[in-house]
Tab-separated table of C-alpha atoms in Angstrom:
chain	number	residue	atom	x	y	z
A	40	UNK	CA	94.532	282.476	27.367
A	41	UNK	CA	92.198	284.412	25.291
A	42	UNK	CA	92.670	288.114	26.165
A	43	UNK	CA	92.934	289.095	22.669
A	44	UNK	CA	89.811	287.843	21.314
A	45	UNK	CA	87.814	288.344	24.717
A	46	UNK	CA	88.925	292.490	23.932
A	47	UNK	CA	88.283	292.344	20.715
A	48	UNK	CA	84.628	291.081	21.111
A	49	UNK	CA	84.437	293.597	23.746
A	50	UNK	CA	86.102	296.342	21.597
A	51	UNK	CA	83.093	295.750	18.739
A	52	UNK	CA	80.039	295.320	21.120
A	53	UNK	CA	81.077	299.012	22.222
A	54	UNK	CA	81.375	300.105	18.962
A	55	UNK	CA	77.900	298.653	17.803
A	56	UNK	CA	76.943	299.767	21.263
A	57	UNK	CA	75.437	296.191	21.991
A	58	UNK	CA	77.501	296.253	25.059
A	59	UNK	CA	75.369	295.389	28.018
A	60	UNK	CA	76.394	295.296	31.910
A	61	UNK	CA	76.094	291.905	32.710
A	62	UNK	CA	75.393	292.196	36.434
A	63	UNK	CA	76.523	292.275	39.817
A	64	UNK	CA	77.906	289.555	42.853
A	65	UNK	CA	77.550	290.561	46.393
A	66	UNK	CA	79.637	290.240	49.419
A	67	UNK	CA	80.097	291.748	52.735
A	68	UNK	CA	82.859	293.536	54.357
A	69	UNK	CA	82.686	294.323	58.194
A	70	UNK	CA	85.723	296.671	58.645
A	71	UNK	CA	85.606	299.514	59.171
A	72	UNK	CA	81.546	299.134	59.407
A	73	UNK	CA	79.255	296.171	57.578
A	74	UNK	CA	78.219	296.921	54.361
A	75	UNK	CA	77.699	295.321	51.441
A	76	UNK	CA	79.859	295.491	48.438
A	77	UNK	CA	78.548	295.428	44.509
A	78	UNK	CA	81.307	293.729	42.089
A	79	UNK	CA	81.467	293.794	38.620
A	80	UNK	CA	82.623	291.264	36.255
A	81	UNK	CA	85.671	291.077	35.046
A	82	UNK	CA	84.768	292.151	31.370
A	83	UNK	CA	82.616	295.109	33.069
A	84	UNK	CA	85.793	296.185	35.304
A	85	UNK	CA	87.338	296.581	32.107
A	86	UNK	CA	85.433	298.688	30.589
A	87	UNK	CA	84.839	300.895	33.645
A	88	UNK	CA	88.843	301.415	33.990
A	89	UNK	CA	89.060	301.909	29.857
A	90	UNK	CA	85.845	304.711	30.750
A	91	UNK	CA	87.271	306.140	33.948
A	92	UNK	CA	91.007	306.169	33.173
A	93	UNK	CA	90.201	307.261	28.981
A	94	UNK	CA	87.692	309.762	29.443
A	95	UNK	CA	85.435	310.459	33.146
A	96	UNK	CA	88.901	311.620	35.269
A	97	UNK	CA	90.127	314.199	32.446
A	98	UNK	CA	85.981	315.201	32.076
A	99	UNK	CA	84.957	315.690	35.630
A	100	UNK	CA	88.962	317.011	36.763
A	101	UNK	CA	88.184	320.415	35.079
A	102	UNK	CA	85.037	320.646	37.185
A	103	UNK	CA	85.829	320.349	40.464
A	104	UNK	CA	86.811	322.507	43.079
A	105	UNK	CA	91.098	321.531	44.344
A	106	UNK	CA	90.048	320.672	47.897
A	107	UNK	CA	87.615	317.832	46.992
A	108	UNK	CA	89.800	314.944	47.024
A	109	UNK	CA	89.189	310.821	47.099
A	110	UNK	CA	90.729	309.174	44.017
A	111	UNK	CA	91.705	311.716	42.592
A	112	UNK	CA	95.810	311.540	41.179
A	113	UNK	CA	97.768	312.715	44.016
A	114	UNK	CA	94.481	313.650	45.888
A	115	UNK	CA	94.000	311.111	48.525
A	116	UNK	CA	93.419	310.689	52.717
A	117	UNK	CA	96.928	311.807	52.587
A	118	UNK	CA	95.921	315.050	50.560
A	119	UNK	CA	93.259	315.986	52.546
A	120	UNK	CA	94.564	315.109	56.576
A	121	UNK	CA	97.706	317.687	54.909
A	122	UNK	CA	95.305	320.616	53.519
A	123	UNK	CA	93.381	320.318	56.646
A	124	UNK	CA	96.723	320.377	58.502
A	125	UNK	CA	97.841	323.244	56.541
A	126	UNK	CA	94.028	325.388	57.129
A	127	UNK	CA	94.552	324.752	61.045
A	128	UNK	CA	97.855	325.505	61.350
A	129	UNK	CA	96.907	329.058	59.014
A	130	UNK	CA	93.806	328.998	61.009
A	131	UNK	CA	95.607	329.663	64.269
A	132	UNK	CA	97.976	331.765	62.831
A	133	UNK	CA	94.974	334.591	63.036
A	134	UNK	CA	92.793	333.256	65.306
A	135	UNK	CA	94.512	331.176	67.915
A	136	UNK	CA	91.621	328.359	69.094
A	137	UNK	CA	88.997	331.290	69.047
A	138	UNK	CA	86.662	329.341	66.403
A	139	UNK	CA	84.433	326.680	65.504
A	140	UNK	CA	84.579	323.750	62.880
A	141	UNK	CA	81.494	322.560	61.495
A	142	UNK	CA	81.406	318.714	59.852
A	143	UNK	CA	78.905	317.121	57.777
A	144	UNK	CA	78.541	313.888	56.728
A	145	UNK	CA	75.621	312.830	54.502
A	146	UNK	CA	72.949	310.265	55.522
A	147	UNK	CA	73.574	306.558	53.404
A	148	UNK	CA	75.292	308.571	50.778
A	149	UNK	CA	75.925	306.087	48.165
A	150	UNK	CA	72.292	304.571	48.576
A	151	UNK	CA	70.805	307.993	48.056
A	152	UNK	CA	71.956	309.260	44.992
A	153	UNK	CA	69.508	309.851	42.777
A	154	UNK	CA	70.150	308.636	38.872
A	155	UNK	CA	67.841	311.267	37.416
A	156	UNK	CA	69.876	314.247	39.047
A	157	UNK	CA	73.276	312.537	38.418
A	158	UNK	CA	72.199	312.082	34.776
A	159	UNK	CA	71.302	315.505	34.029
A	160	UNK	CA	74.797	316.543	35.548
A	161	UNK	CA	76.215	314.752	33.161
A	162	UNK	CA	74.165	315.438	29.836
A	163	UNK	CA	77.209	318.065	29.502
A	164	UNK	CA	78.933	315.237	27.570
A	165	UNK	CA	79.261	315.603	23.768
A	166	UNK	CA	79.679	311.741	22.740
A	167	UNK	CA	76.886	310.141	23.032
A	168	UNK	CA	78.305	306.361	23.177
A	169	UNK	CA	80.298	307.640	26.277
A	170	UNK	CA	77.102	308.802	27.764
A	171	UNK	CA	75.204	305.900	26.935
A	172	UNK	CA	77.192	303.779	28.166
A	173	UNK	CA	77.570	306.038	31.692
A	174	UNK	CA	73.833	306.038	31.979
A	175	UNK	CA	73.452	302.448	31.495
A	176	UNK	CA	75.833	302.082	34.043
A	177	UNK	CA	73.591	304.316	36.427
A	178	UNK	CA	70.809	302.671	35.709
A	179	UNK	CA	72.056	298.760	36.390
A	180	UNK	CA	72.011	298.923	40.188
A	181	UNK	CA	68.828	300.369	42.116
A	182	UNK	CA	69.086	300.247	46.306
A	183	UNK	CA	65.615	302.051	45.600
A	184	UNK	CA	63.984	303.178	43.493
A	185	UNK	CA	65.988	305.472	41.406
A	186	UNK	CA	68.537	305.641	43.727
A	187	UNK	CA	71.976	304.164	44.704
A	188	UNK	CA	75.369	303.907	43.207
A	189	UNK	CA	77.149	300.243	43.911
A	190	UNK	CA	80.079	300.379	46.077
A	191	UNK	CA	82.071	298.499	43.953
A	192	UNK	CA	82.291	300.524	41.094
A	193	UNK	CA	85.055	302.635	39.906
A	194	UNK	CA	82.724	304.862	38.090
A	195	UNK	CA	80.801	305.112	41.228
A	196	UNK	CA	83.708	307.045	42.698
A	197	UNK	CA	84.164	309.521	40.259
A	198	UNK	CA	80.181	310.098	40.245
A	199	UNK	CA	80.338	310.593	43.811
A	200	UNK	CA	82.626	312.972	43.619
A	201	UNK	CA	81.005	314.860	41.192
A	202	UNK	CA	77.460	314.590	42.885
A	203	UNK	CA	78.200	317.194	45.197
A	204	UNK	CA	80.093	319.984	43.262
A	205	UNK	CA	77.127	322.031	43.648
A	206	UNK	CA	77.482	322.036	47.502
A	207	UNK	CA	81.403	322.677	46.916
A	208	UNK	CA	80.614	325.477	45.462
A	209	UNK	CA	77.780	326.981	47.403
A	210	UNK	CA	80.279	326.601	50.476
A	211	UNK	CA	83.639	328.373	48.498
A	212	UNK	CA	82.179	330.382	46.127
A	213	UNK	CA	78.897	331.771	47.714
A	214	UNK	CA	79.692	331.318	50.766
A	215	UNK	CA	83.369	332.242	50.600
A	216	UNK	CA	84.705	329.739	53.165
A	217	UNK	CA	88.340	330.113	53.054
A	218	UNK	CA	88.652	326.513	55.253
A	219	UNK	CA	87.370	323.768	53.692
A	220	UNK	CA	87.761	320.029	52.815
A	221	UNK	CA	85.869	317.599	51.468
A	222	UNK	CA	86.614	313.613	51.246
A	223	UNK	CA	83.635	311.982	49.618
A	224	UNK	CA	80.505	312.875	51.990
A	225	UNK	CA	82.969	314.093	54.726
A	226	UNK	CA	83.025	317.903	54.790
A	227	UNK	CA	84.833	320.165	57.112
A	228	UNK	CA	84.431	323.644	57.330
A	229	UNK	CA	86.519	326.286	59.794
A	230	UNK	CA	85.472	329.635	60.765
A	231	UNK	CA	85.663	332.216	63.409
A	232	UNK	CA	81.759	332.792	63.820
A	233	UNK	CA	79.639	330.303	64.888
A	234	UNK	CA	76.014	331.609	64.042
A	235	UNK	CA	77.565	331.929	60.459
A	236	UNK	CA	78.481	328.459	60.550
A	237	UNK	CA	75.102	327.912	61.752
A	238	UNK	CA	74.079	330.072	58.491
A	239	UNK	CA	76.331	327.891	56.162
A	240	UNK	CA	74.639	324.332	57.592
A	241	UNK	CA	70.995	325.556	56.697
A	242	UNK	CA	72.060	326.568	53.228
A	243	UNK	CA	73.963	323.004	52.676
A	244	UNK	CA	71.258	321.598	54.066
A	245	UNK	CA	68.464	323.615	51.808
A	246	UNK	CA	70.571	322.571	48.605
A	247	UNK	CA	71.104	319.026	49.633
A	248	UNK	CA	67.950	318.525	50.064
A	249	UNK	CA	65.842	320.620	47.640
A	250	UNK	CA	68.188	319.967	44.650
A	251	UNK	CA	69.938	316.956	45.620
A	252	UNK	CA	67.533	314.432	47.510
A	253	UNK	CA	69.775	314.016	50.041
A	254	UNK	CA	69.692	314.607	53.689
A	255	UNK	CA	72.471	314.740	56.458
A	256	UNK	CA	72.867	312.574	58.792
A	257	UNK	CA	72.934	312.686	62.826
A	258	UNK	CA	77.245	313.108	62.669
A	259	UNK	CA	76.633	316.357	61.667
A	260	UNK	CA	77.955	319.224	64.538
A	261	UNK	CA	79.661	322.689	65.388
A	262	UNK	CA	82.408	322.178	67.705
A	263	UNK	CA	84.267	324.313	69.068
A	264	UNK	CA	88.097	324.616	67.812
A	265	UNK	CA	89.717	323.760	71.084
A	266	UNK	CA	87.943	320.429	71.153
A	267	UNK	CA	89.978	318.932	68.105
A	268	UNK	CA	88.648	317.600	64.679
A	269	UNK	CA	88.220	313.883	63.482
A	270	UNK	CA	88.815	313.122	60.018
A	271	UNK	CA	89.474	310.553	58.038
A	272	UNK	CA	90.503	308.135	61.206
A	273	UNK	CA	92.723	310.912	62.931
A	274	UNK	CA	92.215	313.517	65.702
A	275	UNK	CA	94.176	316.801	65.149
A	276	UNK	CA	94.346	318.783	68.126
A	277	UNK	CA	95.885	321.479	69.512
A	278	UNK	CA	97.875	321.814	73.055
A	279	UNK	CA	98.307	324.570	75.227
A	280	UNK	CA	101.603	325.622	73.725
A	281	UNK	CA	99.527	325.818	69.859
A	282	UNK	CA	101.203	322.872	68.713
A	283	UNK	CA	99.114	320.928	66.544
A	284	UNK	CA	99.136	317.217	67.605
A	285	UNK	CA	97.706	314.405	65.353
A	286	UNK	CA	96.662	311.282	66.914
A	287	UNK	CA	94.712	308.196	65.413
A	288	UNK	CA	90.985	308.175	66.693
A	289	UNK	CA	90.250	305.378	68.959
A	290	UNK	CA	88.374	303.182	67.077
A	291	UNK	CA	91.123	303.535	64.444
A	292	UNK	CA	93.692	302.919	66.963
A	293	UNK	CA	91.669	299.902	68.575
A	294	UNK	CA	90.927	298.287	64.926
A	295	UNK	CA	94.396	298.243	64.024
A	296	UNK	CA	95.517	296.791	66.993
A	297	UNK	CA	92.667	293.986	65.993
A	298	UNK	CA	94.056	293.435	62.563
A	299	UNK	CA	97.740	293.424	63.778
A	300	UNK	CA	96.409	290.120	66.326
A	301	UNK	CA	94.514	288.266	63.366
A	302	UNK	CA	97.781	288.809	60.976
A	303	UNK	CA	99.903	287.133	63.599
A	304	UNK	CA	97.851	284.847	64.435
A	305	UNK	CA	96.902	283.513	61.108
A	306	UNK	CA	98.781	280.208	60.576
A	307	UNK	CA	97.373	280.293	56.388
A	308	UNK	CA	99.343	283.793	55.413
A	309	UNK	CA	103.383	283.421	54.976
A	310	UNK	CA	105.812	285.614	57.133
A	311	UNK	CA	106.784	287.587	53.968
A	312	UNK	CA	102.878	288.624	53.742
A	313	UNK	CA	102.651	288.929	57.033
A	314	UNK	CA	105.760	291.841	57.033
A	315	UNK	CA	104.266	293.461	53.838
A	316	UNK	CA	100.825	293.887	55.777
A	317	UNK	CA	102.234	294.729	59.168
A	318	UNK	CA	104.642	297.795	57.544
A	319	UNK	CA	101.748	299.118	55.520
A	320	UNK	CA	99.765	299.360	58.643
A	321	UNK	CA	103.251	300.595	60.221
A	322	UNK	CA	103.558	303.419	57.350
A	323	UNK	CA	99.659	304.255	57.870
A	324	UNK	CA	100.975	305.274	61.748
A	325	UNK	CA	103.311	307.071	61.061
A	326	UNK	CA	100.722	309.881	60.123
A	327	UNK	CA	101.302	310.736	63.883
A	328	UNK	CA	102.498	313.299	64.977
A	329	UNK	CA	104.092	312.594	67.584
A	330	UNK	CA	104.712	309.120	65.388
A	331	UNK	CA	106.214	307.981	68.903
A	332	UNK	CA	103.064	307.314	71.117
A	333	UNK	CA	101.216	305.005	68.846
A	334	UNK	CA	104.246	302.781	67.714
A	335	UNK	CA	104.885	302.404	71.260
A	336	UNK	CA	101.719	301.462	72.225
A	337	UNK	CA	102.139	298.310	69.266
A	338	UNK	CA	105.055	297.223	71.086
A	339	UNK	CA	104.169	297.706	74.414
A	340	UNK	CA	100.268	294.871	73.518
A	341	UNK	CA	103.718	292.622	71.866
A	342	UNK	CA	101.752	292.897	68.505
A	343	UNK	CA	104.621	294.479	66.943
């Protein structure tokens, strides 16, 4: 009823940069893991889509490397299972499964980011009431001290992403690793040698911690080619033949079939809903390949 004068009192306290955050609600989400979730107001979410959308994608887009995707345009899960496709399917091209793939995840990455690092990465920025208002953002959530980005943020995405561009670029540019994808604090990395892998995950490590303040967590492993690679909820393995198969990890597989059971189940959501949800999960499947075995495996529990 009163979206024009509600953004046009929002329009002048940014311009007389009286704007102030005006705090965060809490809730909890327990899929795939618990964890809590930071939301903004409504007039907040506005001006961190106005902020993201108008100015931080175009900024930080120029500055990262092509192979770190998460909401990025046209650079999401389905960007990065492809290019990882793509790197094992080169991968065995010259190597056959004669190699290793090392994956690191970083420990409580959101919690740990540290505001006084992530603000001097962005003191590159020329307006001032942009990076004002990007600091106070930082600095309006704390999981400790000086550290944390909320969850629920949309700006907390983009920093994310551009938290790490120095480890992006230690691993392409220094140390030239043709194989390589990064979702968030997911990183894979493919190569022929182990000990150098075993090289590259002291020098990731040295950065992350020394110039970062972060620290990787106990997910982190070399494993060897043959034995397949999870990421982002999939398993992509090769068979005897050198076809590369891609399967949905267990736990994906198992919460899925979970969510299909509550959907059908629950009396309060309409069968129109109840189709839209169940062919999203249907078209998130289909990633499969073979698509076969999964859908199959729906049918077969009568979920589908």
């Amino acid at each position: 009823m009163n979206l024009g004068q509600n953004l046009t009192a929002l329009a002048h306290k940014l311009e007389t940069e009286t704007y102030l955050i005006n705090g965060y609600y809490k809730f909890i989400i327990r899929d795939p893991k618990v964890r809590e979730i930071q939301a903004l107001s409504y007039e907040d979410r506005i001006v961190q889509k106005a902020i993201c959308d108008g100015f931080l994608a175009e900024y930080l887009e120029k500055r990262l490397i092509f192979d770190n995707a998460a909401c990025r345009k046209n650079k999401g899960t389905d960007f990065a299972r492809n290019r990882l496709k793509t790197f094992l399917k080169d991968y065995y091209k010259k190597y056959g499964t004669n190699g290793y793939v090392l994956k690191c995840d970083i420990k409580k990455y959101f919690d740990n980011i540290d505001h006084t690092i992530l603000k001097t990465k962005l003191n590159t920025i020329e307006d001032n009431k942009i990076k004002k208002i990007l600091y106070s953002i930082i600095d309006s959530y704390e999981k400790s001290a000086n550290k944390g980005l909320p969850m629920g943020n949309q700006t907390s995405q983009w920093f994310a992403l551009y938290y790490l561009d120095e480890v992006d670029r230690l691993i392409k540019e220094k140390l030239h690793i043709k194989y390589y994808s990064r979702y968030m604090d997911d990183m894979i990395l493919i190569h022929h040698d182990k000990v150098y892998l075993k090289y590259c995950l002291t020098q990731i490590k040295y950065l992350l911690e020394n110039s970062l303040n972060l620290s990787l967590n106990n997910k982190t492993k070399i494993s060897h080619i043959h034995e397949g690679v999870e990421y982002l909820g999939f398993r992509f393995l090769f068979v005897k033949n050198g076809k590369l198969i891609i399967r949905l990890r267990q736990s994906s597989k198992q919460r899925i079939k979970n969510k299909y059971k509550k959907i059908i189940e629950n009396k309060c959501i309409s069968i129109k809903k109840k189709k839209q949800i169940i062919d999203s999960y249907e078209e998130y499947i289909t990633r499969c390949k073979p698509k076969s075995r999964v859908i199959k495996l729906m049918k077969n529990e009568k979920i589908l």
